XYZ file of C-alpha atoms in Angstrom:
303
model
C 15.428 110.088 25.114
C 15.763 106.411 26.110
C 13.551 105.394 23.200
C 15.666 107.474 20.802
C 18.821 105.823 22.096
C 17.292 102.384 21.624
C 16.338 103.314 18.026
C 19.868 104.563 17.285
C 21.358 101.375 18.742
C 19.005 99.200 16.708
C 19.815 101.216 13.617
C 23.502 100.421 14.216
C 22.814 96.711 14.289
C 20.571 96.919 11.224
C 23.277 98.752 9.292
C 25.775 96.048 10.213
C 23.321 93.379 9.084
C 22.789 95.236 5.810
C 26.520 95.946 5.136
C 27.627 92.301 5.470
C 25.511 90.896 2.573
C 26.151 94.085 0.547
C 29.885 93.259 0.647
C 29.365 89.579 -0.057
C 27.314 90.486 -3.064
C 30.484 91.596 -4.880
C 32.550 88.547 -3.905
C 31.971 86.726 -7.236
C 34.256 89.292 -8.907
C 37.545 88.418 -7.113
C 36.606 84.720 -7.041
C 36.352 84.801 -10.884
C 39.790 86.377 -11.071
C 41.315 83.149 -9.816
C 38.819 80.663 -11.267
C 41.663 78.608 -12.915
C 42.662 77.438 -9.443
C 40.823 74.547 -7.760
C 37.920 75.633 -5.446
C 39.471 73.825 -2.487
C 42.791 75.664 -2.888
C 40.976 79.011 -2.933
C 39.098 78.028 0.215
C 42.079 76.700 2.091
C 44.296 79.735 1.409
C 41.352 82.018 2.157
C 41.026 80.417 5.656
C 44.672 80.358 6.480
C 45.178 83.947 5.338
C 42.145 85.250 7.199
C 43.274 83.369 10.307
C 46.743 84.893 10.136
C 45.400 88.393 9.718
C 42.871 87.980 12.496
C 45.337 86.543 15.011
C 47.786 89.357 14.142
C 45.087 91.981 14.861
C 43.869 90.364 18.135
C 47.350 89.813 19.558
C 48.228 93.362 18.668
C 45.069 95.219 19.787
C 42.758 92.913 21.686
C 44.914 90.849 24.082
C 43.062 92.076 27.108
C 39.713 91.078 25.570
C 41.077 87.698 24.634
C 42.329 87.021 28.161
C 38.969 88.107 29.560
C 37.088 85.664 27.277
C 39.485 82.822 28.195
C 38.811 83.461 31.894
C 35.051 83.701 31.198
C 35.185 80.263 29.505
C 37.142 78.781 32.443
C 34.517 80.083 34.873
C 31.694 78.270 33.061
C 30.259 75.088 34.534
C 31.166 71.755 32.947
C 27.874 71.702 31.000
C 28.424 75.282 29.989
C 31.872 74.548 28.589
C 30.531 71.544 26.688
C 27.676 73.571 25.206
C 29.903 76.500 24.109
C 32.478 74.122 22.610
C 29.802 72.205 20.698
C 28.329 75.439 19.380
C 31.710 76.765 18.235
C 32.628 73.492 16.506
C 29.227 73.353 14.805
C 29.524 76.948 13.671
C 32.956 76.210 12.234
C 31.729 73.193 10.309
C 28.776 75.103 8.881
C 30.746 78.111 7.739
C 33.394 75.866 6.258
C 30.746 73.997 4.273
C 29.143 77.281 3.147
C 32.409 78.666 1.842
C 33.407 75.597 -0.048
C 30.047 75.067 -1.758
C 29.817 78.796 -2.625
C 33.230 78.941 -4.235
C 32.602 75.722 -6.181
C 29.179 77.018 -7.395
C 30.612 80.334 -8.556
C 33.490 78.791 -10.447
C 31.959 75.556 -11.759
C 28.113 75.828 -11.708
C 26.979 79.433 -12.255
C 26.831 82.795 -10.595
C 23.026 82.529 -10.588
C 23.127 79.275 -8.575
C 25.202 80.995 -5.903
C 22.771 83.947 -5.951
C 19.793 81.539 -5.629
C 21.422 80.164 -2.471
C 21.131 83.513 -0.749
C 17.547 83.848 -1.878
C 16.727 80.560 -0.186
C 18.866 81.242 2.891
C 16.596 83.922 4.486
C 13.552 81.580 4.222
C 15.448 78.773 5.911
C 16.791 81.199 8.539
C 13.309 82.574 9.284
C 11.788 79.113 9.519
C 14.568 77.808 11.778
C 14.426 80.988 14.004
C 10.654 80.674 14.304
C 10.637 76.981 15.312
C 14.012 76.714 17.130
C 14.552 80.131 18.714
C 10.836 80.976 19.021
C 11.426 84.373 17.402
C 8.148 86.255 16.745
C 7.066 87.312 13.275
C 4.487 90.022 12.689
C 1.709 89.416 10.151
C 3.293 91.779 7.642
C 6.658 89.986 7.915
C 4.969 86.625 7.344
C 3.343 88.026 4.194
C 6.777 89.351 3.070
C 8.340 85.872 3.551
C 5.486 84.217 1.615
C 6.050 86.689 -1.223
C 9.787 85.918 -1.200
C 9.065 82.171 -1.154
C 6.899 82.555 -4.272
C 9.698 84.380 -6.119
C 12.209 81.607 -5.142
C 9.823 79.058 -6.521
C 9.814 80.984 -9.843
C 13.608 80.810 -9.976
C 13.781 77.194 -8.884
C 11.859 75.996 -11.932
C 15.078 76.122 -13.943
C 18.034 73.770 -13.307
C 17.567 71.099 -10.563
C 21.392 71.037 -10.195
C 21.440 74.764 -9.465
C 18.645 74.340 -6.912
C 20.431 71.522 -5.076
C 23.692 73.537 -4.859
C 21.766 76.593 -3.797
C 19.945 74.704 -1.027
C 23.227 73.261 0.321
C 24.927 76.697 0.429
C 21.839 78.289 2.009
C 21.269 75.634 4.639
C 24.901 75.880 5.871
C 24.771 79.621 6.346
C 21.189 79.761 7.699
C 22.069 77.372 10.487
C 25.387 79.203 11.068
C 23.319 82.311 11.877
C 21.062 80.319 14.226
C 24.098 78.914 16.074
C 25.644 82.368 16.309
C 22.443 83.702 17.856
C 22.651 80.987 20.564
C 26.373 81.341 21.260
C 26.325 84.692 23.130
C 28.477 86.136 25.925
C 31.848 86.263 24.211
C 33.624 88.848 22.015
C 32.642 88.321 18.406
C 36.151 88.628 16.979
C 37.433 86.149 19.526
C 34.637 83.704 18.553
C 35.498 84.226 14.883
C 39.211 83.601 15.345
C 38.437 80.342 17.247
C 36.075 79.243 14.462
C 38.723 79.970 11.786
C 41.295 78.088 13.884
C 39.016 75.022 13.945
C 38.532 75.328 10.136
C 42.313 75.542 9.773
C 42.695 72.167 11.577
C 40.888 70.610 8.559
C 42.768 72.753 6.056
C 46.426 72.545 7.153
C 46.771 68.762 6.744
C 45.227 69.102 3.273
C 47.705 71.835 2.356
C 50.685 69.763 3.666
C 49.688 66.720 1.601
C 48.240 68.686 -1.289
C 49.306 67.490 -4.700
C 48.856 70.976 -6.148
C 51.845 73.340 -6.206
C 51.636 76.386 -3.944
C 50.694 79.297 -6.226
C 53.334 81.930 -6.812
C 51.288 84.364 -8.868
C 51.072 87.744 -7.120
C 47.554 88.203 -8.528
C 46.456 85.008 -6.708
C 47.863 86.121 -3.336
C 46.586 89.682 -3.722
C 43.145 88.321 -4.481
C 43.284 85.850 -1.597
C 44.255 88.654 0.881
C 41.344 90.760 -0.483
C 38.862 87.879 -0.073
C 40.256 87.063 3.393
C 39.900 90.607 4.753
C 37.087 92.370 2.756
C 34.923 89.312 2.062
C 35.596 87.111 5.104
C 36.703 88.840 8.335
C 34.808 92.129 8.033
C 31.390 90.839 6.871
C 31.444 87.782 9.223
C 32.183 90.094 12.148
C 29.398 92.472 11.040
C 26.843 89.651 10.801
C 27.858 88.381 14.214
C 27.737 91.849 15.645
C 24.284 92.431 14.211
C 22.909 89.407 16.020
C 23.611 91.124 19.316
C 20.821 93.630 18.760
C 18.416 92.172 16.158
C 16.761 88.843 15.491
C 18.237 86.091 13.263
C 15.165 86.432 11.058
C 15.853 90.141 10.324
C 19.529 89.435 9.769
C 18.532 86.539 7.457
C 16.136 88.629 5.462
C 18.652 91.353 4.851
C 20.805 88.638 3.219
C 18.541 89.246 0.171
C 20.834 92.175 -0.557
C 23.572 89.677 -1.510
C 21.729 87.820 -4.341
C 20.229 91.034 -5.772
C 23.802 92.383 -6.183
C 25.059 89.022 -7.401
C 22.242 88.756 -9.868
C 22.911 92.240 -11.209
C 26.574 91.391 -11.682
C 25.679 88.042 -13.377
C 23.447 89.886 -15.827
C 25.701 92.852 -16.511
C 29.344 92.354 -15.548
C 29.506 88.575 -16.310
C 27.025 88.677 -19.182
C 25.233 85.480 -18.124
C 21.947 84.954 -20.053
C 18.998 85.851 -17.852
C 15.322 85.122 -18.761
C 12.606 87.647 -18.106
C 11.075 85.606 -15.293
C 14.305 86.021 -13.339
C 14.070 89.788 -13.527
C 10.472 89.522 -12.345
C 11.439 87.252 -9.398
C 14.179 89.573 -8.227
C 11.895 92.570 -8.413
C 9.379 90.705 -6.219
C 12.131 89.875 -3.747
C 13.157 93.508 -3.527
C 9.536 94.393 -2.709
C 9.498 91.698 -0.015
C 12.636 93.135 1.646
C 11.016 96.581 1.879
C 7.794 95.113 3.181
C 9.530 92.919 5.815
C 11.569 95.911 7.103
C 8.735 98.509 6.873
C 8.168 98.290 10.617
C 11.828 99.095 11.287
C 11.776 101.970 8.811
C 8.623 103.420 10.409
C 10.111 103.216 13.942
C 13.264 104.923 12.795
C 11.403 107.772 11.092
C 9.091 108.234 14.035
C 11.974 108.649 16.498
């Protein structure tokens, strides 16, 4: 019975890790709705709106948890406080950089460059987790990562500009996951609201002195609220929650769901030209995802 409970609990974290990139895969659609606005404006209003919604929720429903975490932070040693503060600030800078580069790539480079970023991200996450966090990789998982690396190399033979943007987006998010894995012990929503608050410290002065007029179009604000809630707060919380029960490597590999959906949208919904080699590469990556998670699938079926 205990083993069954552990499997159910692990399945819960795996589902959260799957759902986050699944939701992000569709983000290019609302971002394209407001592509006439500067990328930085979309990012700034996304952060401020997400922060307002999250603070509203926490103050309304999670005040007790917030007070508990504040007391927990006060009870830390001096070195513990410095470490947690540094991790939170670093995580905030990394997610801020990831968001800005992603929005810019979607609106001004190509959907495929943004998709390539999340093909590269799991490889960077796996490597960082292996060398920094000393997370173990089974032989089958190493083979799956090598297969995925080969498919990324196929895709990277195209535009160098796309590859550089993809690498920047991927590195920011990969190390964000690593930092989140290290920063444990606090409620994930509380950590997220602190991170967004730090991001807002960079954003609000820019908004005050922004030379652009504040948008008045209801479509813009409706889209921003959608992006803030459905494509920011919920998937970020899910990815942070998943890291409680599964490794950063597994969470990172499940990010492949994001580019597969983004690629499908680029080829069908956005009608971007896609060469045959790209279809081949994404097919290989899908095979690598199944291979990497085959152990988890077998354990779930067995129990």
